[in-house]
Amino acid sequence: MSAAKDVLIVGAGLSGCLLAVYLARRGHRVRVYERRGDPRVAGYVGGRSINLALSARGLWGMAGVGLDRVVMERDAIAMPGRMLHDREGRTSFQPYSSRAGEAINSVSRGGLNLTLLEAAAAERGVEFLFNHWCLDVDLAGPAAWFNAPDQKNVRVEADVILGADGAFSPVRGRLQKVDRFDYSQTYLRHGYKELVIPALAGGAFAMERSALHIWPRGGTMMIALPNRDGSFTCTLFWPFEGAHSFAALPSGPGVRAFFEREYPDAAGLMPTLEEDYERNPVGSLVTVRCWPWQHEGKVAVLGDAAHAIVPFYGQGMNCAFEDVRVLAGLLDEHRGDFGAALPAFQEARKANADAIAEMALENFVEMRDLSGRAEWQYGKRIEQLLHRTVGDAVTPRYNLVSFSTVPYASAQRRGREMERVVAAVAERVPVPAVYDGAWERAVLEAARPLLGGITPVGGGA
Amino acid sequence: MSAAKDVLIVGAGLSGCLLAVYLARRGHRVRVYERRGDPRVAGYVGGRSINLALSARGLWGMAGVGLDRVVMERDAIAMPGRMLHDREGRTSFQPYSSRAGEAINSVSRGGLNLTLLEAAAAERGVEFLFNHWCLDVDLAGPAAWFNAPDQKNVRVEADVILGADGAFSPVRGRLQKVDRFDYSQTYLRHGYKELVIPALAGGAFAMERSALHIWPRGGTMMIALPNRDGSFTCTLFWPFEGAHSFAALPSGPGVRAFFEREYPDAAGLMPTLEEDYERNPVGSLVTVRCWPWQHEGKVAVLGDAAHAIVPFYGQGMNCAFEDVRVLAGLLDEHRGDFGAALPAFQEARKANADAIAEMALENFVEMRDLSGRAEWQYGKRIEQLLHRTVGDAVTPRYNLVSFSTVPYASAQRRGREMERVVAAVAERVPVPAVYDGAWERAVLEAARPLLGGITPVGGGA
């Protein structure tokens, strides 16, 4: 094992804090520089969504330093399925898995960030420096320039600089100027705005607590995730311009009428709708791809800084936490040698990051357009029956992504294969009057000859 | 016509200088800021290739201000076709067009830049400021920050700021930070290095002067363009790493042996090969795509700054000059109102820039891999016969791109259609023993029923 290193992490967000814990436990000196103030003092000021869906990969990422249970106990609400809401206010529940206990978990970004920050701060050799804005990186040093709280610019040297500094990463901004650095940022035509369904008197949930709620409207949607205080955070995903867009619905009296027509069952639960709609900003949704993720074994990016994705598979944080644990594992494998671990890290993760970026874009279409359709729902039923009866060899893509650590790229490939099988079965076995044993036998019989082509998926990340 | 504007152009390269001429003639005050020194004083220091292929669009772009003839007379060498060189040193000539007089033209970047710069400097109201490095742009002003020759930073205000500042445009760098700005930079695995075939004693050309020379080697190639002084500028396009790469052939005695094996007829004409190979850098090749190209009618990018492309269709400069004339035309149409002309400009050009970016990438494969193959050469023969006999309705893609101002996007669409026709004809009419009248009749007969599906292409840019 080579000597302990002086590591500079840019960003005290979710992945920066978790990374600090892993590196400190490996004996490194870790300084974490953060643009914002200390949330332990000033309260959490988030730049992005209020709550997140924590699933298997995020839990695996935290489990390597024993933080998964703390987070689950302190903050999580299990969401074992989707609750779909139609225009008439009718709901239907679709479990995410045919297996009991498989659920994604609503957690608050602020609470989780604080838990991880406190865990990192409690480690020996970890130091946090807030109100330091990263201006530039000297790749050769390596060193980073920060605008310090006194407004002076300071240069900080280190052995290794790791950018966990998010979708608009200054560290990546510097890498982008290196010759032959591939880079893209692509925005959706849709933006998002958060609204709230408050808890009922006494703290009760106004809707089913154990579900991720979706109001698919074809081209647009609203979703809602539960919070431990009994409230739900709703998020609109609408186009910026055009029909059913943010531009088409200015703040004012038209807002409530629109919601009563489009989301009738939710509108009645939103007493502050007009104010929330007016006050809350419309955020944009970006996919960032780049390569390479590291420079000469001394400067690297990870998490959103390397691969910001859209939120529709609930995998941004999960993927970032998986990054962190994979990187820590590679450091162990290479005896603490960042010069070997960082190149191995980008090789191990790039294809998987690309796969989840693509699946997240596809899942937006699935959520907003398809999930409300009968044929899609029938396909899900077939998929789950096969999973329940045939077993792990046909685990559906959603489950591989959310309830396993099978590499994203393998999950994506398997997903394409299963999609063809399910479509073929649905064509041969029409929707039955009753979902009985005869239907199940017909589905299994139709599927059996098709399952030979399914590729086994590899082990965990 | 609205009042004359104060226009700041960033970049005194090819498109910046041409743009200055157009704007000055429309009565605007134009200041051109350039990072490098004044080439009239210091000599030309180019960042990129030594010579360029000027074709119809570039000429059209200059013709709007009467500069096309000057350039053609002063500097151009017509290249009416490709000269292919095989591994045995045998050559074959393929005309670019079945029409006499259709040729692309080798011009020197330095000479052309000087011609355009002098033309701009001679216009009333044009001012050049050299050794000013653009650091940032204030989009709201608009204003630009420059590092001036005294190393101080100066802020320059204007009504309109136009970035003609190349593939690594600082103006675009600022736009990239605007929310919802789509951006990508993608590098080829191949780089380029320039070499030279000097003139023979007395200034004679050592190879055929009237051709673009290509040594296709499958996956890699060398090309050579003639210069007026009797020399040729050769350019290697090789991968950075792997087989037949720059990394695989270090400087030293192995270089000549390699060239004698791979490019035997050229090697004998390159007395300074070893020194050139060692001294000249390996450049990288990037494609840049972005959107939008303008911000609130006050700041915009054009040419490489908006759409840097790889050089394999010889269209980078040609596309940029077309940009300039289209922009000038839209300014006339909108009576000098940049607020209307800049949005119209990006709408008019984006699809065409995307099309030529893609065709330029495809043409690399065509030049390095396909052009040496018999079936590809046979396809070209069929294409040219159809063009000669059927006429403009079946103008081949290469000709539409290089010898017309039909929009690139139309040329691309037409190219796909013609490709299918030619493939079908080649399948029905095998390569003949002699290219005689019987073969021509057979080709026309096979083609006739297929030509109904060809879409007419629109007018000029």
Tab-separated table of N, CA, C and O in Angstrom, chain B residues 169-213:
chain	number	residue	atom	x	y	z
B	169	SER	N	-13.885	28.808	-29.719
B	169	SER	CA	-14.473	30.131	-29.522
B	169	SER	C	-14.719	30.534	-28.071
B	169	SER	O	-15.527	29.923	-27.374
B	170	PRO	N	-14.081	31.604	-27.598
B	170	PRO	CA	-14.431	32.138	-26.283
B	170	PRO	C	-15.866	32.664	-26.219
B	170	PRO	O	-16.508	32.550	-25.173
B	171	VAL	N	-16.366	33.211	-27.320
B	171	VAL	CA	-17.744	33.712	-27.302
B	171	VAL	C	-18.704	32.544	-27.058
B	171	VAL	O	-19.603	32.613	-26.210
B	172	ARG	N	-18.474	31.445	-27.764
B	172	ARG	CA	-19.327	30.269	-27.536
B	172	ARG	C	-19.121	29.729	-26.124
B	172	ARG	O	-20.056	29.228	-25.497
B	173	GLY	N	-17.898	29.831	-25.625
B	173	GLY	CA	-17.631	29.392	-24.249
B	173	GLY	C	-18.553	30.082	-23.258
B	173	GLY	O	-19.026	29.474	-22.304
B	174	ARG	N	-18.826	31.364	-23.499
B	174	ARG	CA	-19.752	32.086	-22.621
B	174	ARG	C	-21.187	31.606	-22.844
B	174	ARG	O	-21.938	31.379	-21.890
B	175	LEU	N	-21.572	31.418	-24.103
B	175	LEU	CA	-22.932	30.949	-24.396
B	175	LEU	C	-23.196	29.589	-23.756
B	175	LEU	O	-24.308	29.285	-23.341
B	176	GLN	N	-22.132	28.784	-23.678
B	176	GLN	CA	-22.289	27.435	-23.136
B	176	GLN	C	-22.781	27.449	-21.695
B	176	GLN	O	-23.339	26.467	-21.213
B	177	LYS	N	-22.569	28.556	-21.000
B	177	LYS	CA	-23.011	28.629	-19.604
B	177	LYS	C	-24.453	29.100	-19.469
B	177	LYS	O	-24.980	29.164	-18.366
B	178	VAL	N	-25.079	29.442	-20.593
B	178	VAL	CA	-26.483	29.844	-20.537
B	178	VAL	C	-27.334	28.585	-20.359
B	178	VAL	O	-27.068	27.560	-20.982
B	179	ASP	N	-28.339	28.667	-19.514
B	179	ASP	CA	-29.220	27.524	-19.284
B	179	ASP	C	-29.824	27.057	-20.609
B	179	ASP	O	-30.209	27.865	-21.447
B	180	ARG	N	-29.876	25.745	-20.779
B	180	ARG	CA	-30.476	25.097	-21.945
B	180	ARG	C	-29.680	25.279	-23.230
B	180	ARG	O	-30.240	25.134	-24.321
B	181	PHE	N	-28.386	25.550	-23.118
B	181	PHE	CA	-27.522	25.621	-24.300
B	181	PHE	C	-26.983	24.227	-24.588
B	181	PHE	O	-26.229	23.664	-23.796
B	182	ASP	N	-27.376	23.660	-25.713
B	182	ASP	CA	-26.874	22.332	-26.103
B	182	ASP	C	-25.498	22.482	-26.724
B	182	ASP	O	-25.274	23.366	-27.554
B	183	TYR	N	-24.597	21.581	-26.339
B	183	TYR	CA	-23.229	21.711	-26.825
B	183	TYR	C	-22.559	20.345	-26.896
B	183	TYR	O	-22.741	19.518	-26.003
B	184	SER	N	-21.796	20.114	-27.948
B	184	SER	CA	-20.943	18.926	-27.945
B	184	SER	C	-19.660	19.189	-28.711
B	184	SER	O	-19.647	19.921	-29.703
B	185	GLN	N	-18.577	18.623	-28.217
B	185	GLN	CA	-17.302	18.603	-28.939
B	185	GLN	C	-16.874	17.144	-28.986
B	185	GLN	O	-16.851	16.456	-27.972
B	186	THR	N	-16.598	16.651	-30.194
B	186	THR	CA	-16.287	15.236	-30.373
B	186	THR	C	-15.019	15.121	-31.212
B	186	THR	O	-14.971	15.634	-32.324
B	187	TYR	N	-14.020	14.465	-30.663
B	187	TYR	CA	-12.745	14.332	-31.366
B	187	TYR	C	-12.676	13.016	-32.120
B	187	TYR	O	-13.202	11.991	-31.673
B	188	LEU	N	-11.989	13.041	-33.256
B	188	LEU	CA	-11.687	11.806	-33.969
B	188	LEU	C	-10.557	11.071	-33.253
B	188	LEU	O	-9.717	11.682	-32.609
B	189	ARG	N	-10.500	9.776	-33.445
B	189	ARG	CA	-9.372	8.981	-32.988
B	189	ARG	C	-8.137	9.279	-33.843
B	189	ARG	O	-7.031	8.892	-33.500
B	190	HIS	N	-8.356	9.938	-34.960
B	190	HIS	CA	-7.268	10.277	-35.868
B	190	HIS	C	-6.789	11.703	-35.637
B	190	HIS	O	-7.583	12.591	-35.348
B	191	GLY	N	-5.501	11.910	-35.793
B	191	GLY	CA	-4.944	13.256	-35.806
B	191	GLY	C	-4.327	13.523	-37.168
B	191	GLY	O	-4.388	12.683	-38.076
B	192	TYR	N	-3.743	14.723	-37.330
B	192	TYR	CA	-3.101	15.026	-38.618
B	192	TYR	C	-1.737	15.668	-38.399
B	192	TYR	O	-1.480	16.293	-37.378
B	193	LYS	N	-0.884	15.454	-39.369
B	193	LYS	CA	0.455	16.032	-39.365
B	193	LYS	C	0.781	16.453	-40.796
B	193	LYS	O	0.532	15.709	-41.742
B	194	GLU	N	1.342	17.644	-40.934
B	194	GLU	CA	1.661	18.140	-42.270
B	194	GLU	C	3.124	17.872	-42.628
B	194	GLU	O	4.013	17.958	-41.786
B	195	LEU	N	3.316	17.539	-43.894
B	195	LEU	CA	4.658	17.273	-44.444
B	195	LEU	C	4.754	18.060	-45.747
B	195	LEU	O	3.787	18.702	-46.160
B	196	VAL	N	5.904	17.975	-46.413
B	196	VAL	CA	6.019	18.770	-47.637
B	196	VAL	C	6.714	17.994	-48.758
B	196	VAL	O	7.624	17.195	-48.526
B	197	ILE	N	6.207	18.201	-49.976
B	197	ILE	CA	6.897	17.780	-51.195
B	197	ILE	C	7.335	19.073	-51.875
B	197	ILE	O	6.490	19.813	-52.395
B	198	PRO	N	8.611	19.391	-51.837
B	198	PRO	CA	9.042	20.686	-52.375
B	198	PRO	C	8.970	20.714	-53.903
B	198	PRO	O	8.872	19.671	-54.559
B	199	ALA	N	9.036	21.922	-54.442
B	199	ALA	CA	9.092	22.089	-55.898
B	199	ALA	C	10.406	21.525	-56.416
B	199	ALA	O	11.404	21.471	-55.700
B	200	LEU	N	10.378	21.090	-57.664
B	200	LEU	CA	11.616	20.641	-58.298
B	200	LEU	C	12.455	21.871	-58.638
B	200	LEU	O	11.989	23.014	-58.544
B	201	ALA	N	13.675	21.618	-59.041
B	201	ALA	CA	14.532	22.728	-59.476
B	201	ALA	C	13.788	23.513	-60.556
B	201	ALA	O	13.154	22.929	-61.437
B	202	GLY	N	13.809	24.845	-60.462
B	202	GLY	CA	13.099	25.661	-61.442
B	202	GLY	C	11.636	25.878	-61.111
B	202	GLY	O	10.909	26.511	-61.864
B	203	GLY	N	11.164	25.342	-59.965
B	203	GLY	CA	9.795	25.614	-59.529
B	203	GLY	C	8.744	24.694	-60.117
B	203	GLY	O	7.553	24.932	-59.966
B	204	ALA	N	9.156	23.616	-60.809
B	204	ALA	CA	8.168	22.702	-61.386
B	204	ALA	C	7.545	21.823	-60.300
B	204	ALA	O	8.164	21.552	-59.275
B	205	PHE	N	6.310	21.396	-60.560
B	205	PHE	CA	5.626	20.496	-59.638
B	205	PHE	C	6.180	19.076	-59.767
B	205	PHE	O	6.384	18.600	-60.887
B	206	ALA	N	6.386	18.410	-58.655
B	206	ALA	CA	6.949	17.063	-58.675
B	206	ALA	C	5.905	15.996	-58.992
B	206	ALA	O	6.246	14.848	-59.274
B	207	MET	N	4.619	16.376	-58.897
B	207	MET	CA	3.531	15.454	-59.265
B	207	MET	C	2.536	16.282	-60.078
B	207	MET	O	2.683	17.495	-60.228
B	208	GLU	N	1.493	15.615	-60.553
B	208	GLU	CA	0.433	16.313	-61.276
B	208	GLU	C	-0.060	17.478	-60.426
B	208	GLU	O	-0.462	17.309	-59.277
B	209	ARG	N	-0.042	18.656	-61.017
B	209	ARG	CA	-0.409	19.863	-60.295
B	209	ARG	C	-1.919	19.974	-60.123
B	209	ARG	O	-2.413	20.426	-59.089
B	210	SER	N	-2.678	19.525	-61.137
B	210	SER	CA	-4.118	19.786	-61.151
B	210	SER	C	-4.910	18.632	-60.552
B	210	SER	O	-5.758	18.022	-61.199
B	211	ALA	N	-4.639	18.328	-59.292
B	211	ALA	CA	-5.369	17.244	-58.622
B	211	ALA	C	-5.186	17.353	-57.116
B	211	ALA	O	-4.206	17.906	-56.636
B	212	LEU	N	-6.158	16.801	-56.408
B	212	LEU	CA	-6.000	16.569	-54.981
B	212	LEU	C	-5.506	15.126	-54.865
B	212	LEU	O	-6.197	14.194	-55.285
B	213	HIS	N	-4.309	14.948	-54.364
B	213	HIS	CA	-3.697	13.617	-54.313
B	213	HIS	C	-4.110	12.883	-53.039
B	213	HIS	O	-4.124	13.466	-51.961
